[in-house]
mmCIF file of C-alpha atoms in Angstrom:
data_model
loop_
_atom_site.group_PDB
_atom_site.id
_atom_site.type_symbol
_atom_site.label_atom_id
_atom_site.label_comp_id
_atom_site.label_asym_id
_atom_site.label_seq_id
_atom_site.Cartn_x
_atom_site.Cartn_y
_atom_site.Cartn_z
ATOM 1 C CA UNK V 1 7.913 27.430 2.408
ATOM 2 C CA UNK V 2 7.858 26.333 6.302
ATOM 3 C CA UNK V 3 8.606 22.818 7.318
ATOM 4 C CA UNK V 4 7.337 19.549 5.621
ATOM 5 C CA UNK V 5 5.908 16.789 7.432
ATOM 6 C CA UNK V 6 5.741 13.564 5.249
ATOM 7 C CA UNK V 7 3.719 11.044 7.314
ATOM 8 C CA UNK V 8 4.763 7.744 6.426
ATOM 9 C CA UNK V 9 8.379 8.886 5.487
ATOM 10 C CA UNK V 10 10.083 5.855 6.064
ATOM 11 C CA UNK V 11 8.971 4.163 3.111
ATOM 12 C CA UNK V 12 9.657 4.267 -0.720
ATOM 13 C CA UNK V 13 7.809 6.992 -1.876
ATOM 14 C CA UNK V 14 8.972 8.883 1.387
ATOM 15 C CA UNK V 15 12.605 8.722 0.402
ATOM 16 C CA UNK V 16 11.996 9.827 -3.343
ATOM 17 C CA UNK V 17 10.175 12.822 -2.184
ATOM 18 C CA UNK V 18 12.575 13.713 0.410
ATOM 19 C CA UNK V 19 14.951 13.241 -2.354
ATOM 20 C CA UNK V 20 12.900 15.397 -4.981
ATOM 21 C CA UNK V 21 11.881 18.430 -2.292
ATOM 22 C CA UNK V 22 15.145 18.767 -1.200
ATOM 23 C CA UNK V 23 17.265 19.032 -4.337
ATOM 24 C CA UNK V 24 14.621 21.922 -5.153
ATOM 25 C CA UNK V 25 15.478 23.866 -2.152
ATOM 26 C CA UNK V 26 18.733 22.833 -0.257
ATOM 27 C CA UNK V 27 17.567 24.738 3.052
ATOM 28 C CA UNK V 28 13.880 23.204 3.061
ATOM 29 C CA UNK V 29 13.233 21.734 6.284
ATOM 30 C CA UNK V 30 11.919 18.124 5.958
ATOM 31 C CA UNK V 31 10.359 16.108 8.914
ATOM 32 C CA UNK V 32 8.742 12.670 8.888
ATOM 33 C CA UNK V 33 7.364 9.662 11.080
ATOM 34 C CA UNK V 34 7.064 6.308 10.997
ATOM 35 C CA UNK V 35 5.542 3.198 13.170
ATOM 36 C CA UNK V 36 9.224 1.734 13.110
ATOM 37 C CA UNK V 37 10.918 0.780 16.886
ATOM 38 C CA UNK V 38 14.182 0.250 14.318
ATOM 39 C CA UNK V 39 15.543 3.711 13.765
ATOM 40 C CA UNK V 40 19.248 3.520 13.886
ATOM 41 C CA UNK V 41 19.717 3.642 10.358
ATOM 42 C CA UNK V 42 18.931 5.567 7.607
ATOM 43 C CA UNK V 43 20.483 7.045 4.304
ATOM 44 C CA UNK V 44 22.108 10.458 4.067
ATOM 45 C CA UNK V 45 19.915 13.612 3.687
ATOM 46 C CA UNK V 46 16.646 11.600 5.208
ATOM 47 C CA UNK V 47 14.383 13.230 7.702
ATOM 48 C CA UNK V 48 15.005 13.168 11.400
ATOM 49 C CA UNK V 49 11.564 10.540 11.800
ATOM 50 C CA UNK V 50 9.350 10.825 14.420
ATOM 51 C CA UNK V 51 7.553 7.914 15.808
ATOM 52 C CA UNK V 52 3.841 7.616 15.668
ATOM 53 C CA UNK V 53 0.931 5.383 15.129
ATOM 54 C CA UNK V 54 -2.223 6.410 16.616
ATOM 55 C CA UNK V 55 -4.665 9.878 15.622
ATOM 56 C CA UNK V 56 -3.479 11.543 18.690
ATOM 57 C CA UNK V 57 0.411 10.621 17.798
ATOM 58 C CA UNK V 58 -0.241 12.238 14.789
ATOM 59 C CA UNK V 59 -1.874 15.175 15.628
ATOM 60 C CA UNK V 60 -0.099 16.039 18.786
ATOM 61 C CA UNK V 61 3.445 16.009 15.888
ATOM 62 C CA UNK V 62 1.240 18.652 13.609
ATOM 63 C CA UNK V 63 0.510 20.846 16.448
ATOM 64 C CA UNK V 64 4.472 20.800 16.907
ATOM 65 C CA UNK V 65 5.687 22.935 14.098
ATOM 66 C CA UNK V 66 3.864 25.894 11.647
ATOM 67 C CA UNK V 67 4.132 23.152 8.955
ATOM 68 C CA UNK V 68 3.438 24.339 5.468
ATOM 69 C CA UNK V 69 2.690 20.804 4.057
ATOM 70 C CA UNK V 70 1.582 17.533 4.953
ATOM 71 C CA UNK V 71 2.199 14.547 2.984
ATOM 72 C CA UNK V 72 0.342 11.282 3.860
ATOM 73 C CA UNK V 73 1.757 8.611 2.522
ATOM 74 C CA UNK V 74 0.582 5.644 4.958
ATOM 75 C CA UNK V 75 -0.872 2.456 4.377
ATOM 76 C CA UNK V 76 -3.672 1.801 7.079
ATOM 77 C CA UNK V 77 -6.397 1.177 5.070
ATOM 78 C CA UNK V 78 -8.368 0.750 7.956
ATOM 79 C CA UNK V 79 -10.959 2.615 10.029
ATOM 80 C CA UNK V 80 -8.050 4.400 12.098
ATOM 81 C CA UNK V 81 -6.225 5.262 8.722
ATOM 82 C CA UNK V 82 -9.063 6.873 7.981
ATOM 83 C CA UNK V 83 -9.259 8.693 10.927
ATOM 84 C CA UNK V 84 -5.948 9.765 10.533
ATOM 85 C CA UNK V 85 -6.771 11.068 7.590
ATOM 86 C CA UNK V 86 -9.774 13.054 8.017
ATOM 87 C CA UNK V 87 -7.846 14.442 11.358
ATOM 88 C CA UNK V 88 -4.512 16.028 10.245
ATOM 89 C CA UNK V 89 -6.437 17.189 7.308
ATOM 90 C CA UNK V 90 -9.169 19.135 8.999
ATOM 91 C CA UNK V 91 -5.699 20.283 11.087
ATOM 92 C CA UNK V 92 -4.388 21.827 8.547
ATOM 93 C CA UNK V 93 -6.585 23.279 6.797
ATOM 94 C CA UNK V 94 -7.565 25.271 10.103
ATOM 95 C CA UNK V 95 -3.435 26.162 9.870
ATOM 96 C CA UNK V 96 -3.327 26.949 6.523
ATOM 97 C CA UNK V 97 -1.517 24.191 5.538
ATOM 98 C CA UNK V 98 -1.259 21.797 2.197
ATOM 99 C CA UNK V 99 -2.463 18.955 2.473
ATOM 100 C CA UNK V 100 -1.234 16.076 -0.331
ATOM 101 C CA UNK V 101 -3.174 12.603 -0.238
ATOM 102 C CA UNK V 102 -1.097 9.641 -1.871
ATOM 103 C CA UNK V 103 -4.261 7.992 -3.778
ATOM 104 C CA UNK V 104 -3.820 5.110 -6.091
ATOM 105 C CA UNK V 105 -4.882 4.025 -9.759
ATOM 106 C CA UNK V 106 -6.512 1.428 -7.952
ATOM 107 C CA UNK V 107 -9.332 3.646 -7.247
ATOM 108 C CA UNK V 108 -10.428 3.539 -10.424
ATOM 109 C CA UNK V 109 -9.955 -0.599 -11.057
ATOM 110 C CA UNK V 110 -13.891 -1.066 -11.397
ATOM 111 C CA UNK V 111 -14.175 0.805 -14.888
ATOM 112 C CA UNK V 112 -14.142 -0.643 -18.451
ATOM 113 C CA UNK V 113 -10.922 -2.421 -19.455
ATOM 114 C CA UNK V 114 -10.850 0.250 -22.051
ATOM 115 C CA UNK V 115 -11.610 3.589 -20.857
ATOM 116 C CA UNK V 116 -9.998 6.281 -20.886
ATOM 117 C CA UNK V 117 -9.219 7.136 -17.084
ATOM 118 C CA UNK V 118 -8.995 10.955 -16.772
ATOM 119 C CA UNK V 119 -8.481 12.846 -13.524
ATOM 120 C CA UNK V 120 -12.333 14.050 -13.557
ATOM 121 C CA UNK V 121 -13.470 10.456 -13.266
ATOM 122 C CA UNK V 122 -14.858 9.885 -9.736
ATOM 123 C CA UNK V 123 -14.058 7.045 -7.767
ATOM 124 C CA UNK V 124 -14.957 3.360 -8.987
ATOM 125 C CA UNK V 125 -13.037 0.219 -7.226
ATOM 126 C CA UNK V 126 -13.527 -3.519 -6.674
ATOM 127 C CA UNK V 127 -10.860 -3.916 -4.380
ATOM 128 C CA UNK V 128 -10.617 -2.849 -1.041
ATOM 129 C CA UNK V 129 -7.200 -0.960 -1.129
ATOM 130 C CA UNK V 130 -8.750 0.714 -4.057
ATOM 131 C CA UNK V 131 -12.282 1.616 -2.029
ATOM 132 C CA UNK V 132 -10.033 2.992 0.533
ATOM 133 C CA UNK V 133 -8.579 5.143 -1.249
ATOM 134 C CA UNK V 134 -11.838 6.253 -3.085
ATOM 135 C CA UNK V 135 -13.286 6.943 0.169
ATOM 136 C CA UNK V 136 -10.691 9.119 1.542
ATOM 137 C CA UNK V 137 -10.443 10.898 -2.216
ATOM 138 C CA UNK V 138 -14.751 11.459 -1.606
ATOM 139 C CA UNK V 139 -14.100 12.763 1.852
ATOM 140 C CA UNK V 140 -11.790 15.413 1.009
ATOM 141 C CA UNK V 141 -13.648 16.122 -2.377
ATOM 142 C CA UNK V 142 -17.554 16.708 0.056
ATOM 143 C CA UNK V 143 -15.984 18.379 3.177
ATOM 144 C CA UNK V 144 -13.220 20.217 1.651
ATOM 145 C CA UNK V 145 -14.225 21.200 -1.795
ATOM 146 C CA UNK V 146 -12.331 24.860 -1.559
ATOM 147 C CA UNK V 147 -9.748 23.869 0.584
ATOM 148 C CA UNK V 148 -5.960 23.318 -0.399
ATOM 149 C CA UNK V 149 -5.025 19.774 -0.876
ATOM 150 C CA UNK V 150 -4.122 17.345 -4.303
ATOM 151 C CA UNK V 151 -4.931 13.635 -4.085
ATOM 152 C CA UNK V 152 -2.444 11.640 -6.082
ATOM 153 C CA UNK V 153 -3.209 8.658 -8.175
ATOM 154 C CA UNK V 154 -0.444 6.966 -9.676
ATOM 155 C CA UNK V 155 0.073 2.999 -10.498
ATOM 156 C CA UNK V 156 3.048 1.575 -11.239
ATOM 157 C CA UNK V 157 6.108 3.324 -10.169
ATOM 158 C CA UNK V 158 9.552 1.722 -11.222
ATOM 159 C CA UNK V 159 13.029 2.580 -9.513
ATOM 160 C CA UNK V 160 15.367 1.507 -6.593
ATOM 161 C CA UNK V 161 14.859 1.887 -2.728
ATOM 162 C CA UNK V 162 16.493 2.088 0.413
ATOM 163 C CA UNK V 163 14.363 0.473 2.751
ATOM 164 C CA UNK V 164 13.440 -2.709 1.400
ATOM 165 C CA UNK V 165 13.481 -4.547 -1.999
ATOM 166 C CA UNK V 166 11.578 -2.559 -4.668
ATOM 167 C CA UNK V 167 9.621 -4.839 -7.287
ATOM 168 C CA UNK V 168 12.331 -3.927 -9.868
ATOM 169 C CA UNK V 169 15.187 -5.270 -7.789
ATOM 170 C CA UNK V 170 13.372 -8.405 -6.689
ATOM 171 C CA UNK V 171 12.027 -8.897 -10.207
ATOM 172 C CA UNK V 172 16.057 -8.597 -11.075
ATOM 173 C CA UNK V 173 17.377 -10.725 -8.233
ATOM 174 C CA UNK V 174 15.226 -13.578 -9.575
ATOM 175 C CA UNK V 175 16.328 -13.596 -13.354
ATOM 176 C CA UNK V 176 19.847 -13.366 -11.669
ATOM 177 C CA UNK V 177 19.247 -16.472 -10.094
ATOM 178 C CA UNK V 178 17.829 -18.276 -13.248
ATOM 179 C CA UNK V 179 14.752 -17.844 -11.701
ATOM 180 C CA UNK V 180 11.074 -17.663 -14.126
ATOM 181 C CA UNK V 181 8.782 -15.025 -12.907
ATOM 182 C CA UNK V 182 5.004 -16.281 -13.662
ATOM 183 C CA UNK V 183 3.006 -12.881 -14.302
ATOM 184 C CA UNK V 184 -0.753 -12.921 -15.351
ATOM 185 C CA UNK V 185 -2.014 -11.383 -19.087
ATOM 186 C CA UNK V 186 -4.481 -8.305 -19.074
ATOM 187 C CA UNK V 187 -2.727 -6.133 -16.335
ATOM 188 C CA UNK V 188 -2.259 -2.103 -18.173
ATOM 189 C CA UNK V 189 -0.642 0.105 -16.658
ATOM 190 C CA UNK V 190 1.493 3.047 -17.299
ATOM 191 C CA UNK V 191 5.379 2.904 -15.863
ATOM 192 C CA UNK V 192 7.043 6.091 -14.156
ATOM 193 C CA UNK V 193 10.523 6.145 -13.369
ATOM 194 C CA UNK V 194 10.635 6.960 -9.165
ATOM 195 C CA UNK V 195 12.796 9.861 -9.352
ATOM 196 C CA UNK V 196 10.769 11.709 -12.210
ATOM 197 C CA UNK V 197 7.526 11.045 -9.897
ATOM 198 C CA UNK V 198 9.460 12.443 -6.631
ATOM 199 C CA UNK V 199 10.599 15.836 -9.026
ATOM 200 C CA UNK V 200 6.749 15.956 -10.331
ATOM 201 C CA UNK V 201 5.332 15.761 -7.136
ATOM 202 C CA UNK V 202 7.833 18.907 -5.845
ATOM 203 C CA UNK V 203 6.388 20.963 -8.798
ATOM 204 C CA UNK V 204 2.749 20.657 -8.066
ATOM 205 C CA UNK V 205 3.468 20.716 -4.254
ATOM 206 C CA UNK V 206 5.267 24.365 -4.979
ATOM 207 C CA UNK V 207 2.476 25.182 -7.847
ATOM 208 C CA UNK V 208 -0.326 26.948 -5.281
ATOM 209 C CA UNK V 209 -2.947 26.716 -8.355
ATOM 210 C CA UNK V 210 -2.753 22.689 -8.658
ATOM 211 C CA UNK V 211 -5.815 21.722 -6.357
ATOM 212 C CA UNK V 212 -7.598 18.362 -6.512
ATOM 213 C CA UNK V 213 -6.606 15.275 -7.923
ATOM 214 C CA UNK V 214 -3.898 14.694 -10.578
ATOM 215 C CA UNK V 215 -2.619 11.564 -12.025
ATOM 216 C CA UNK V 216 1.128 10.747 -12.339
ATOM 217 C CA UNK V 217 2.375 8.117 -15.252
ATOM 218 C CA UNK V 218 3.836 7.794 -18.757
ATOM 219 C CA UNK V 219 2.240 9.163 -22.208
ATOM 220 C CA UNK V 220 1.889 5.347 -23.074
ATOM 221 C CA UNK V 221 0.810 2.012 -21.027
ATOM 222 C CA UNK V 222 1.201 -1.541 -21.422
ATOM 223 C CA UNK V 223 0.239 -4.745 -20.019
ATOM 224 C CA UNK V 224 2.603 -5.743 -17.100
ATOM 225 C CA UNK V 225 4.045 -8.913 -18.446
ATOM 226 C CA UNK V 226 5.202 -6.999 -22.138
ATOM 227 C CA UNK V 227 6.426 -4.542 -20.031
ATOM 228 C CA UNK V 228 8.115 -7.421 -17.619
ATOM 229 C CA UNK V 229 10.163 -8.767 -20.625
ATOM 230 C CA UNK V 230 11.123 -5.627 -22.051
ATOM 231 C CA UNK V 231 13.098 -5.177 -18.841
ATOM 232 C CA UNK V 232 14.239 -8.385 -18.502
ATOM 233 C CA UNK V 233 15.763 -7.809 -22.191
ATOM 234 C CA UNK V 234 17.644 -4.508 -21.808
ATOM 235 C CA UNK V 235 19.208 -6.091 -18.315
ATOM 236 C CA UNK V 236 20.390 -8.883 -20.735
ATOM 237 C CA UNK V 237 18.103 -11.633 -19.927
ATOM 238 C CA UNK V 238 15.561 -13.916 -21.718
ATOM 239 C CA UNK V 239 12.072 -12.943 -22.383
ATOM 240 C CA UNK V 240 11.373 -16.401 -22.257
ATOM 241 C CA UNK V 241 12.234 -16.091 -18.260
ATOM 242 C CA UNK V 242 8.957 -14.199 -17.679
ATOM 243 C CA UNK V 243 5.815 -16.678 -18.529
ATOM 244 C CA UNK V 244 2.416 -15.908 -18.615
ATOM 245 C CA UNK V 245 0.138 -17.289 -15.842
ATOM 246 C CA UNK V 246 -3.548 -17.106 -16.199
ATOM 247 C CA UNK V 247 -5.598 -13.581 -17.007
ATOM 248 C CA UNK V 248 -6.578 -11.149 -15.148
ATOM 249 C CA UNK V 249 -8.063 -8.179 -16.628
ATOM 250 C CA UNK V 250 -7.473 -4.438 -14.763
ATOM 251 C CA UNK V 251 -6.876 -1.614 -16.389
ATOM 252 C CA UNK V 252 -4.738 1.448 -14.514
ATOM 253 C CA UNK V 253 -3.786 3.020 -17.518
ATOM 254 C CA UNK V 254 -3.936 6.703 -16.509
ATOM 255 C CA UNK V 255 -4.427 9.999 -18.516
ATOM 256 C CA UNK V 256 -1.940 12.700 -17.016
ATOM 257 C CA UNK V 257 -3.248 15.946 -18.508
ATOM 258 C CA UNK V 258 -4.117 17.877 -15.569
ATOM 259 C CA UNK V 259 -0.257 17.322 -14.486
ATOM 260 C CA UNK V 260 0.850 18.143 -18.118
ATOM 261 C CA UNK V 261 -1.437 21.881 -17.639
ATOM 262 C CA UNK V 262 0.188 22.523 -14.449
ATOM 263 C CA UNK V 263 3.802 21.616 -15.084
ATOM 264 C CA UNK V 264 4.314 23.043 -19.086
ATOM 265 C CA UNK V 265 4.636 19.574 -20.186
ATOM 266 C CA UNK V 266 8.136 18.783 -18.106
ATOM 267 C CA UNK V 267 7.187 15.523 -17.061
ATOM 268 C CA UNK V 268 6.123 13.987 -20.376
ATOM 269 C CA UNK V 269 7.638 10.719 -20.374
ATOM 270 C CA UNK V 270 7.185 7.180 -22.232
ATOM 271 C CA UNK V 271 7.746 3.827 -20.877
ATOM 272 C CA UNK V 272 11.385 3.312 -22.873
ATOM 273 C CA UNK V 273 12.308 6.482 -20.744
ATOM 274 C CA UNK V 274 11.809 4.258 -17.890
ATOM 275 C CA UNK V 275 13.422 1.235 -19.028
ATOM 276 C CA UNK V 276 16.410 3.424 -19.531
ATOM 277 C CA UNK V 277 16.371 5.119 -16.365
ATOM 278 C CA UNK V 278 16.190 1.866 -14.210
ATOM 279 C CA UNK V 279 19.136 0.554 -16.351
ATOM 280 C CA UNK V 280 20.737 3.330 -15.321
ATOM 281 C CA UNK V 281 20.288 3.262 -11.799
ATOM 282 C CA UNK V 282 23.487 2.123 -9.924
ATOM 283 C CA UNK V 283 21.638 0.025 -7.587
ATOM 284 C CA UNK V 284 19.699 -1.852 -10.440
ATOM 285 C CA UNK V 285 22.618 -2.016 -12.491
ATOM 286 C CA UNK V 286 24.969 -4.448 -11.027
ATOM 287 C CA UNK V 287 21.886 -6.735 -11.543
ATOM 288 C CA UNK V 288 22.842 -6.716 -15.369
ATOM 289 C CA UNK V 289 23.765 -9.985 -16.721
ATOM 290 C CA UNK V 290 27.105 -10.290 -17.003
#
């Protein structure tokens, strides 16, 4: 496989997937950009990151390189982010290239609190962030039916991360400090340990015949503030530190199948499997209580 150029790299999900394509093939050549002024810093093994903000930036980077893959992971869910969008993937599916769309859960947050949400379920949001998404997922699915590109919806993902705080550490951080978190009942949700999603996300990348969109999650869900306390008691903590604040019902409980077809069932995992993984995370782990 040629280069990779992950748009949006300097970010959480960037680093996991730089992470996860790169311990599947050491001599892959990874490149990514980002609308930071700030890059002096970054961890070992990241992508050189180009800067870029506009279309054009973004375009005149593709036209750079025979890139193999694009992966857009930004977060302009604007008119221009949709520009972006439509433009570097028209680009490369004139070069032949994959094209992978970070989608969301959230496009699906205006169906029943109880239904089943498969991958064949068509876009359905009350939010905007969740529209967004839905609209870029439509455009790809009416201009490019044939074409080669996967749309990812995913929800919840759990794990540490370089760049800032991720909701695990700052959810941590406050019980450390004897802090309540106030969370609100009827949030579902299925929990996937970061690094499992990065390696999942390499498979169907390097697995030509997994087209469209797929979903990424655990085999079970649960609502956010069970989930909440179950973390707060493997770290040692109270329960009682997380309290319920009003209701709101969503549900972003996804059905994986289509990934389970394409990947032989390696990425089957349950929410405990998560629990354990983040107490096993180094970074996560001197959060314990001692």
């Amino acid at each position: 496989m040629g280069p990779v150029l992950i748009l949006g790299a300097r970010s959480w999900i960037g680093f996991i997937l730089t992470e996860a394509l790169l311990g599947k093939k050491a001599d892959r050549i990874i490149l990514g950009t980002t609308s930071s002024q700030n890059l002096k810093s970054k961890p070992d093994g990241q992508p050189d990151f180009l800067n870029a903000s506009t279309p054009a930036d973004f375009i005149k980077i593709f036209k750079q390189k025979k890139y193999s893959c694009v992966i857009n992971l930004l977060r302009g869910e604007d008119a221009q982010g949709l520009e972006i969008h439509q433009q570097i993937s028209a680009e490369c599916f004139k070069a032949g290239a994959r094209y992978i769309f970070t989608s969301s859960a959230l496009a699906l947050d205006g169906y029943d609190f109880n239904q089943v949400l498969t991958e064949d379920l068509p876009a359905k949001s009350i939010t905007p962030y969740g529209q967004f998404k839905g609209v870029c997922e439509n455009y790809l699915k009416t201009h490019y039916p044939k074409e080669n590109w996967l749309a990812l919806r995913f929800s919840s993902i759990q794990g540490w991360s370089p760049w800032k705080p991720s909701r695990n550490e700052a959810f941590l951080t406050k019980l450390q400090q004897a802090q309540t978190v106030n969370v609100s009942r009827g949030i579902k949700q299925n929990r996937l340990y970061d690094k499992v999603f990065g390696q999942a996300v390499a498979q169907l990348i390097d697995t030509p015949s997994a087209q469209g969109i797929y979903h990424l999650g655990t085999d079970d869900q649960s609502e956010e503030i069970d989930f909440l306390r179950l973390v707060a008691k493997a770290f040692g903590y109270e329960e009682s530190a997380v309290h319920e604040d009003g209701e709101r019902r969503v549900n972003l409980s996804l059905s994986c199948e289509r990934l389970h077809q394409a990947t032989a069932n390696s990425w089957r995992q349950t929410e405990s499997q998560t629990i354990r993984a983040l107490l096993n995370e180094p970074h996560l782990n001197i959060l314990r209580k001692k």
